[in-house]
CSV table of N, CA and C in Angstrom, one decimal:
chain,number,residue,atom,x,y,z
A,1,MET,N,57.9,-78.5,-104.0
A,1,MET,CA,57.8,-77.1,-103.9
A,1,MET,C,56.7,-76.6,-103.0
A,2,PHE,N,55.5,-77.2,-103.2
A,2,PHE,CA,54.5,-76.9,-102.3
A,2,PHE,C,54.7,-77.3,-100.9
A,3,ARG,N,55.3,-78.2,-100.7
A,3,ARG,CA,55.7,-78.6,-99.2
A,3,ARG,C,56.6,-77.5,-98.6
A,4,ARG,N,57.5,-77.2,-99.4
A,4,ARG,CA,58.5,-76.0,-98.8
A,4,ARG,C,57.7,-74.7,-98.6
A,5,ALA,N,56.8,-74.4,-99.3
A,5,ALA,CA,56.0,-73.2,-99.1
A,5,ALA,C,55.0,-73.4,-97.9
A,6,PHE,N,54.4,-74.5,-97.7
A,6,PHE,CA,53.5,-74.9,-96.8
A,6,PHE,C,54.3,-74.7,-95.3
A,7,TRP,N,55.5,-75.3,-95.2
A,7,TRP,CA,56.2,-75.3,-94.0
A,7,TRP,C,56.8,-73.9,-93.7
A,8,PHE,N,57.2,-73.3,-94.7
A,8,PHE,CA,57.6,-71.8,-94.5
A,8,PHE,C,56.6,-70.9,-94.0
A,9,THR,N,55.4,-71.0,-94.5
A,9,THR,CA,54.2,-70.3,-94.0
A,9,THR,C,53.8,-70.8,-92.7
A,10,THR,N,53.8,-72.0,-92.3
A,10,THR,CA,53.5,-72.4,-91.1
A,10,THR,C,54.6,-72.0,-90.0
A,11,GLY,N,55.8,-72.0,-90.3
A,11,GLY,CA,56.9,-71.3,-89.5
A,11,GLY,C,56.6,-69.9,-89.2
A,12,ALA,N,56.4,-69.1,-90.4
A,12,ALA,CA,56.2,-67.7,-90.2
A,12,ALA,C,55.0,-67.4,-89.3
A,13,ALA,N,54.0,-68.1,-89.5
A,13,ALA,CA,52.7,-68.0,-88.6
A,13,ALA,C,53.1,-68.4,-87.1
A,14,ALA,N,53.8,-69.3,-87.0
A,14,ALA,CA,54.1,-69.7,-85.5
A,14,ALA,C,55.1,-68.6,-84.8
A,15,GLY,N,56.0,-68.1,-85.8
A,15,GLY,CA,56.9,-67.0,-85.2
A,15,GLY,C,56.1,-65.9,-84.8
A,16,VAL,N,55.2,-65.5,-85.6
A,16,VAL,CA,54.4,-64.2,-85.4
A,16,VAL,C,53.4,-64.4,-84.2
A,17,TRP,N,52.8,-65.7,-84.0
A,17,TRP,CA,52.2,-65.9,-82.8
A,17,TRP,C,52.9,-65.8,-81.6
A,18,ALA,N,54.1,-66.6,-81.6
A,18,ALA,CA,55.0,-66.5,-80.5
A,18,ALA,C,55.5,-65.2,-80.2
A,19,THR,N,55.8,-64.4,-81.2
A,19,THR,CA,56.2,-63.0,-80.8
A,19,THR,C,55.1,-62.1,-80.0
A,20,THR,N,53.8,-62.3,-80.7
A,20,THR,CA,52.8,-61.6,-80.2
A,20,THR,C,52.6,-62.0,-78.5
A,21,LYS,N,52.7,-63.2,-78.3
A,21,LYS,CA,52.4,-63.8,-76.9
A,21,LYS,C,53.6,-63.2,-75.9
A,22,VAL,N,54.7,-63.3,-76.4
A,22,VAL,CA,55.9,-62.8,-75.6
A,22,VAL,C,55.7,-61.3,-75.4
A,23,HIS,N,55.4,-60.5,-76.4
A,23,HIS,CA,55.0,-59.2,-76.2
A,23,HIS,C,53.9,-58.7,-75.1
A,24,GLN,N,52.8,-59.6,-75.3
A,24,GLN,CA,51.8,-59.5,-74.4
A,24,GLN,C,52.2,-59.7,-73.0
A,25,LYS,N,53.0,-60.8,-72.7
A,25,LYS,CA,53.3,-61.0,-71.4
A,25,LYS,C,54.4,-60.0,-70.9
A,26,LEU,N,55.3,-59.5,-71.7
A,26,LEU,CA,56.2,-58.4,-71.4
A,26,LEU,C,55.3,-57.1,-70.9
A,27,ARG,N,54.3,-56.7,-71.7
A,27,ARG,CA,53.5,-55.6,-71.3
A,27,ARG,C,52.8,-55.9,-69.9
A,28,LYS,N,52.5,-57.1,-69.6
A,28,LYS,CA,51.8,-57.3,-68.3
A,28,LYS,C,52.8,-57.2,-67.1
A,29,LEU,N,53.9,-57.3,-67.5
A,29,LEU,CA,55.0,-57.3,-66.4
A,29,LEU,C,55.5,-55.8,-66.2
A,30,GLN,N,55.2,-55.0,-67.0
A,30,GLN,CA,55.6,-53.6,-66.9
A,30,GLN,C,55.2,-53.1,-65.5
A,31,PRO,N,55.9,-52.2,-64.9
A,31,PRO,CA,55.6,-51.6,-63.6
A,31,PRO,C,54.1,-51.0,-63.5
A,32,ASP,N,53.8,-50.2,-64.6
A,32,ASP,CA,52.4,-49.5,-64.6
A,32,ASP,C,51.4,-50.6,-64.7
A,33,SER,N,51.6,-51.6,-65.4
A,33,SER,CA,50.6,-52.7,-65.5
A,33,SER,C,50.6,-53.5,-64.3
A,34,LEU,N,51.5,-53.8,-63.6
A,34,LEU,CA,51.6,-54.5,-62.3
A,34,LEU,C,50.9,-53.5,-61.2
A,35,ALA,N,51.1,-52.4,-61.4
A,35,ALA,CA,50.4,-51.6,-60.4
A,35,ALA,C,48.9,-51.4,-60.5
A,36,ALA,N,48.5,-51.3,-61.9
A,36,ALA,CA,47.0,-51.4,-62.1
A,36,ALA,C,46.4,-52.7,-61.7
A,37,GLN,N,47.2,-53.8,-61.9
A,37,GLN,CA,46.5,-55.1,-61.5
A,37,GLN,C,46.5,-55.1,-59.9
A,38,ALA,N,47.5,-54.6,-59.3
A,38,ALA,CA,47.4,-54.8,-57.8
A,38,ALA,C,46.2,-53.8,-57.3
A,39,ALA,N,46.1,-52.7,-57.9
A,39,ALA,CA,45.0,-51.9,-57.5
A,39,ALA,C,43.6,-52.6,-57.8
A,40,ASP,N,43.5,-53.2,-58.8
A,40,ASP,CA,42.3,-53.8,-59.3
A,40,ASP,C,41.9,-55.1,-58.2
A,41,LYS,N,43.0,-55.8,-57.8
A,41,LYS,CA,42.9,-56.9,-56.9
A,41,LYS,C,42.5,-56.4,-55.5
A,42,ALA,N,43.1,-55.2,-55.2
A,42,ALA,CA,42.8,-54.4,-53.9
A,42,ALA,C,41.3,-54.0,-53.8
A,43,VAL,N,40.8,-53.4,-55.0
A,43,VAL,CA,39.6,-53.1,-54.9
A,43,VAL,C,38.5,-54.2,-54.9
A,44,GLU,N,38.8,-55.3,-55.6
A,44,GLU,CA,38.0,-56.6,-55.7
A,44,GLU,C,38.0,-57.2,-54.3
A,45,THR,N,39.2,-57.2,-53.6
A,45,THR,CA,39.3,-57.8,-52.3
A,45,THR,C,38.3,-56.8,-51.2
A,46,GLY,N,38.5,-55.6,-51.4
A,46,GLY,CA,37.8,-54.6,-50.6
A,46,GLY,C,36.2,-54.9,-50.7
A,47,HIS,N,35.8,-55.1,-51.9
A,47,HIS,CA,34.3,-55.4,-52.2
A,47,HIS,C,33.9,-56.8,-51.6
A,48,ARG,N,34.8,-57.7,-51.6
A,48,ARG,CA,34.4,-59.0,-50.9
A,48,ARG,C,34.4,-58.9,-49.5
A,49,LEU,N,35.4,-58.1,-48.9
A,49,LEU,CA,35.4,-58.0,-47.4
A,49,LEU,C,34.2,-57.3,-47.1
A,50,ARG,N,33.8,-56.2,-47.7
A,50,ARG,CA,32.5,-55.5,-47.3
A,50,ARG,C,31.3,-56.3,-47.5
A,51,GLN,N,31.3,-57.1,-48.4
A,51,GLN,CA,30.0,-58.0,-48.6
A,51,GLN,C,30.1,-59.0,-47.5
A,52,PHE,N,31.2,-59.6,-47.0
A,52,PHE,CA,31.3,-60.5,-45.9
A,52,PHE,C,30.8,-59.8,-44.6
A,53,ALA,N,31.3,-58.6,-44.5
A,53,ALA,CA,31.0,-57.8,-43.2
A,53,ALA,C,29.5,-57.8,-43.3
A,54,LEU,N,28.9,-57.3,-44.4
A,54,LEU,CA,27.3,-57.1,-44.3
A,54,LEU,C,26.6,-58.5,-44.0
A,55,ASP,N,27.1,-59.5,-44.6
A,55,ASP,CA,26.4,-61.0,-44.5
A,55,ASP,C,26.6,-61.2,-43.0
A,56,VAL,N,27.8,-61.0,-42.3
A,56,VAL,CA,28.0,-61.2,-41.0
A,56,VAL,C,27.0,-60.4,-40.1
A,57,ARG,N,26.9,-59.2,-40.4
A,57,ARG,CA,26.0,-58.3,-39.7
A,57,ARG,C,24.5,-58.7,-39.7
A,58,ALA,N,24.2,-59.2,-40.9
A,58,ALA,CA,22.9,-59.5,-41.0
A,58,ALA,C,22.6,-60.9,-40.3
A,59,GLY,N,23.5,-61.7,-40.4
A,59,GLY,CA,23.5,-63.0,-39.5
A,59,GLY,C,23.3,-62.8,-38.1
A,60,MET,N,24.2,-61.9,-37.6
A,60,MET,CA,24.1,-61.6,-36.1
A,60,MET,C,22.8,-61.0,-35.9
A,61,ALA,N,22.3,-60.0,-36.7
A,61,ALA,CA,20.9,-59.5,-36.3
A,61,ALA,C,19.7,-60.6,-36.3
A,62,ASP,N,19.9,-61.5,-37.2
A,62,ASP,CA,18.8,-62.5,-37.1
A,62,ASP,C,19.0,-63.4,-35.8
A,63,ARG,N,20.2,-63.8,-35.6
A,63,ARG,CA,20.6,-64.7,-34.4
A,63,ARG,C,20.1,-64.1,-33.2
A,64,GLU,N,20.4,-62.8,-33.1
A,64,GLU,CA,20.1,-61.9,-31.9
A,64,GLU,C,18.5,-61.9,-31.8
A,65,GLU,N,17.9,-61.8,-32.9
A,65,GLU,CA,16.3,-61.8,-32.7
A,65,GLU,C,15.8,-63.1,-32.5
A,66,GLN,N,16.6,-64.1,-33.0
A,66,GLN,CA,16.0,-65.5,-32.5
A,66,GLN,C,16.2,-65.8,-31.1
A,67,LEU,N,17.4,-65.4,-30.6
A,67,LEU,CA,17.7,-65.5,-29.2
A,67,LEU,C,16.8,-64.9,-28.2
A,68,ASN,N,16.4,-63.5,-28.6
A,68,ASN,CA,15.5,-62.7,-27.8
A,68,ASN,C,14.1,-63.3,-27.9
A,69,ASP,N,13.7,-63.8,-28.9
A,69,ASP,CA,12.5,-64.4,-29.0
A,69,ASP,C,12.4,-65.7,-28.2
A,70,ALA,N,13.3,-66.6,-28.3
A,70,ALA,CA,13.4,-67.8,-27.6
A,70,ALA,C,13.5,-67.6,-26.1
A,71,LEU,N,14.2,-66.6,-25.6
A,71,LEU,CA,14.4,-66.1,-24.2
A,71,LEU,C,13.3,-65.4,-23.7
A,72,GLY,N,12.4,-64.9,-24.5
A,72,GLY,CA,11.3,-63.9,-24.2
A,72,GLY,C,11.6,-62.7,-23.7
A,73,LEU,N,12.9,-62.2,-24.0
A,73,LEU,CA,13.4,-60.8,-23.7
A,73,LEU,C,12.4,-59.7,-24.1
A,74,ARG,N,12.1,-59.9,-25.3
A,74,ARG,CA,11.3,-58.8,-25.9
A,74,ARG,C,10.0,-59.5,-26.6
A,75,PRO,N,8.8,-59.0,-26.0
A,75,PRO,CA,7.6,-59.4,-26.7
A,75,PRO,C,7.6,-58.9,-28.1
A,76,THR,N,6.7,-59.5,-28.9
A,76,THR,CA,6.6,-59.1,-30.4
A,76,THR,C,5.9,-57.8,-30.2
A,77,GLY,N,6.4,-56.8,-31.0
A,77,GLY,CA,5.7,-55.6,-31.1
A,77,GLY,C,6.2,-54.4,-30.3
A,78,GLU,N,7.0,-54.9,-29.3
A,78,GLU,CA,7.4,-53.7,-28.3
A,78,GLU,C,8.9,-53.2,-28.9
A,79,VAL,N,9.0,-52.0,-28.9
A,79,VAL,CA,10.1,-51.3,-29.4
A,79,VAL,C,11.1,-51.1,-28.4
A,80,ALA,N,12.3,-51.5,-28.5
A,80,ALA,CA,13.2,-51.4,-27.5
A,80,ALA,C,13.9,-49.9,-27.4
A,81,GLU,N,13.9,-49.4,-26.1
A,81,GLU,CA,14.4,-48.0,-25.9
A,81,GLU,C,15.9,-48.1,-26.0
A,82,LEU,N,16.4,-46.8,-26.4
A,82,LEU,CA,17.8,-46.5,-26.4
A,82,LEU,C,18.5,-46.4,-25.1
A,83,PRO,N,19.8,-46.9,-24.7
A,83,PRO,CA,20.3,-46.6,-23.4
A,83,PRO,C,20.6,-45.1,-23.2
A,84,ALA,N,20.5,-44.9,-22.0
A,84,ALA,CA,20.9,-43.5,-21.6
A,84,ALA,C,22.3,-43.0,-21.9
A,85,PRO,N,22.5,-41.7,-22.2
A,85,PRO,CA,23.7,-41.4,-22.9
A,85,PRO,C,24.7,-41.4,-21.8
A,86,ARG,N,25.9,-41.7,-22.2
A,86,ARG,CA,27.1,-41.9,-21.2
A,86,ARG,C,27.5,-40.5,-20.7
A,87,SER,N,28.0,-40.4,-19.5
A,87,SER,CA,28.6,-39.2,-19.1
A,87,SER,C,30.0,-39.0,-19.6
A,88,HIS,N,30.4,-37.7,-19.7
A,88,HIS,CA,31.8,-37.4,-20.1
A,88,HIS,C,33.0,-37.8,-19.2
A,89,ALA,N,32.7,-38.0,-18.0
A,89,ALA,CA,33.6,-38.5,-17.0
A,89,ALA,C,34.2,-39.9,-17.3
A,90,ALA,N,33.4,-40.7,-18.1
A,90,ALA,CA,33.9,-42.1,-18.3
A,90,ALA,C,34.9,-42.0,-19.6
A,91,LEU,N,34.9,-40.8,-20.3
A,91,LEU,CA,35.7,-40.7,-21.4
A,91,LEU,C,37.2,-40.0,-21.1
A,92,ASP,N,37.3,-39.6,-19.9
A,92,ASP,CA,38.5,-38.8,-19.5
A,92,ASP,C,39.7,-39.9,-19.2
A,93,THR,N,40.8,-39.5,-19.4
A,93,THR,CA,42.0,-40.5,-19.0
A,93,THR,C,42.1,-40.4,-17.7
A,94,PRO,N,42.5,-41.7,-17.1
A,94,PRO,CA,42.8,-41.7,-15.7
A,94,PRO,C,44.2,-40.9,-15.2
A,95,TYR,N,44.8,-40.5,-16.2
A,95,TYR,CA,46.1,-39.7,-15.7
A,95,TYR,C,46.3,-38.7,-16.6
A,96,ARG,N,47.2,-37.6,-16.0
A,96,ARG,CA,47.3,-36.4,-16.9
A,96,ARG,C,48.4,-36.6,-17.6
A,97,THR,N,48.2,-36.2,-19.2
A,97,THR,CA,49.4,-36.3,-19.9
A,97,THR,C,50.2,-35.0,-19.9
A,98,THR,N,51.6,-35.2,-20.1
A,98,THR,CA,52.5,-34.1,-20.3
A,98,THR,C,53.5,-34.3,-21.3
A,99,ARG,N,54.1,-33.3,-21.6
A,99,ARG,CA,55.1,-33.3,-22.8
A,99,ARG,C,56.5,-33.9,-22.2
A,100,THR,N,57.1,-34.9,-22.8
A,100,THR,CA,58.3,-35.5,-22.3
A,100,THR,C,59.4,-34.6,-22.6
A,101,PRO,N,60.3,-34.1,-21.7
A,101,PRO,CA,61.2,-33.2,-22.1
A,101,PRO,C,62.4,-33.8,-23.1
A,102,GLY,N,62.6,-33.0,-24.1
A,102,GLY,CA,63.7,-33.3,-25.0
A,102,GLY,C,63.3,-34.2,-26.0
A,103,ARG,N,61.9,-34.5,-26.1
A,103,ARG,CA,61.2,-35.3,-27.0
A,103,ARG,C,59.9,-34.8,-27.6
A,104,PRO,N,60.1,-33.7,-28.5
A,104,PRO,CA,58.9,-33.1,-28.9
A,104,PRO,C,57.9,-34.1,-29.5
A,105,GLY,N,56.7,-33.8,-29.3
A,105,GLY,CA,55.6,-34.5,-29.9
A,105,GLY,C,55.1,-35.8,-29.2
A,106,LEU,N,56.0,-36.3,-28.2
A,106,LEU,CA,55.5,-37.5,-27.5
A,106,LEU,C,54.9,-37.1,-26.2
A,107,THR,N,53.7,-37.6,-26.0
A,107,THR,CA,53.0,-37.2,-24.7
A,107,THR,C,52.8,-38.8,-24.0
A,108,GLY,N,52.5,-38.5,-22.7
A,108,GLY,CA,52.2,-39.7,-21.9
A,108,GLY,C,52.6,-39.6,-20.5
A,109,PRO,N,52.5,-40.5,-19.6
A,109,PRO,CA,52.8,-40.5,-18.3
A,109,PRO,C,54.2,-40.4,-18.2
A,110,THR,N,54.6,-39.4,-17.5
A,110,THR,CA,56.2,-39.3,-17.1
A,110,THR,C,56.5,-39.7,-15.8
A,111,GLY,N,55.7,-39.9,-14.9
A,111,GLY,CA,56.0,-40.3,-13.4
A,111,GLY,C,56.1,-38.8,-12.7
A,112,ASN,N,55.9,-37.7,-13.4
A,112,ASN,CA,55.9,-36.4,-12.7
A,112,ASN,C,54.6,-35.8,-12.6
A,113,GLU,N,53.5,-36.7,-12.8
A,113,GLU,CA,52.1,-36.2,-12.6
A,113,GLU,C,51.7,-36.2,-11.1
A,114,ASP,N,50.8,-35.2,-11.0
A,114,ASP,CA,50.1,-35.0,-9.6
A,114,ASP,C,48.9,-36.0,-9.5
A,115,HIS,N,49.1,-37.0,-8.7
A,115,HIS,CA,47.9,-38.0,-8.5
A,115,HIS,C,47.1,-37.7,-7.4
């Protein structure tokens, strides 16, 4: 009799445990949960990429300083000057853009420009 009660209780506990695990997995596979998991992973990846970019930038600055010191391009204590501002002519496009007939919103060289 005690043996039957033991196995009955063991089976009931195993059934409850299995049912709980199945419901947890089903909740994780719902669309809302999947969207939240994807968003969390995207944010985590963004943080990792940002940290990587900061590490690369710091390494580049260190290496540039090492090269400048090794080549004697900048004596210690001298502050580098900023370059002169660029003229606006360098930013202009080499061709005139016009609207393409019959296709609103599209711009670009059409072959009808005055050169």
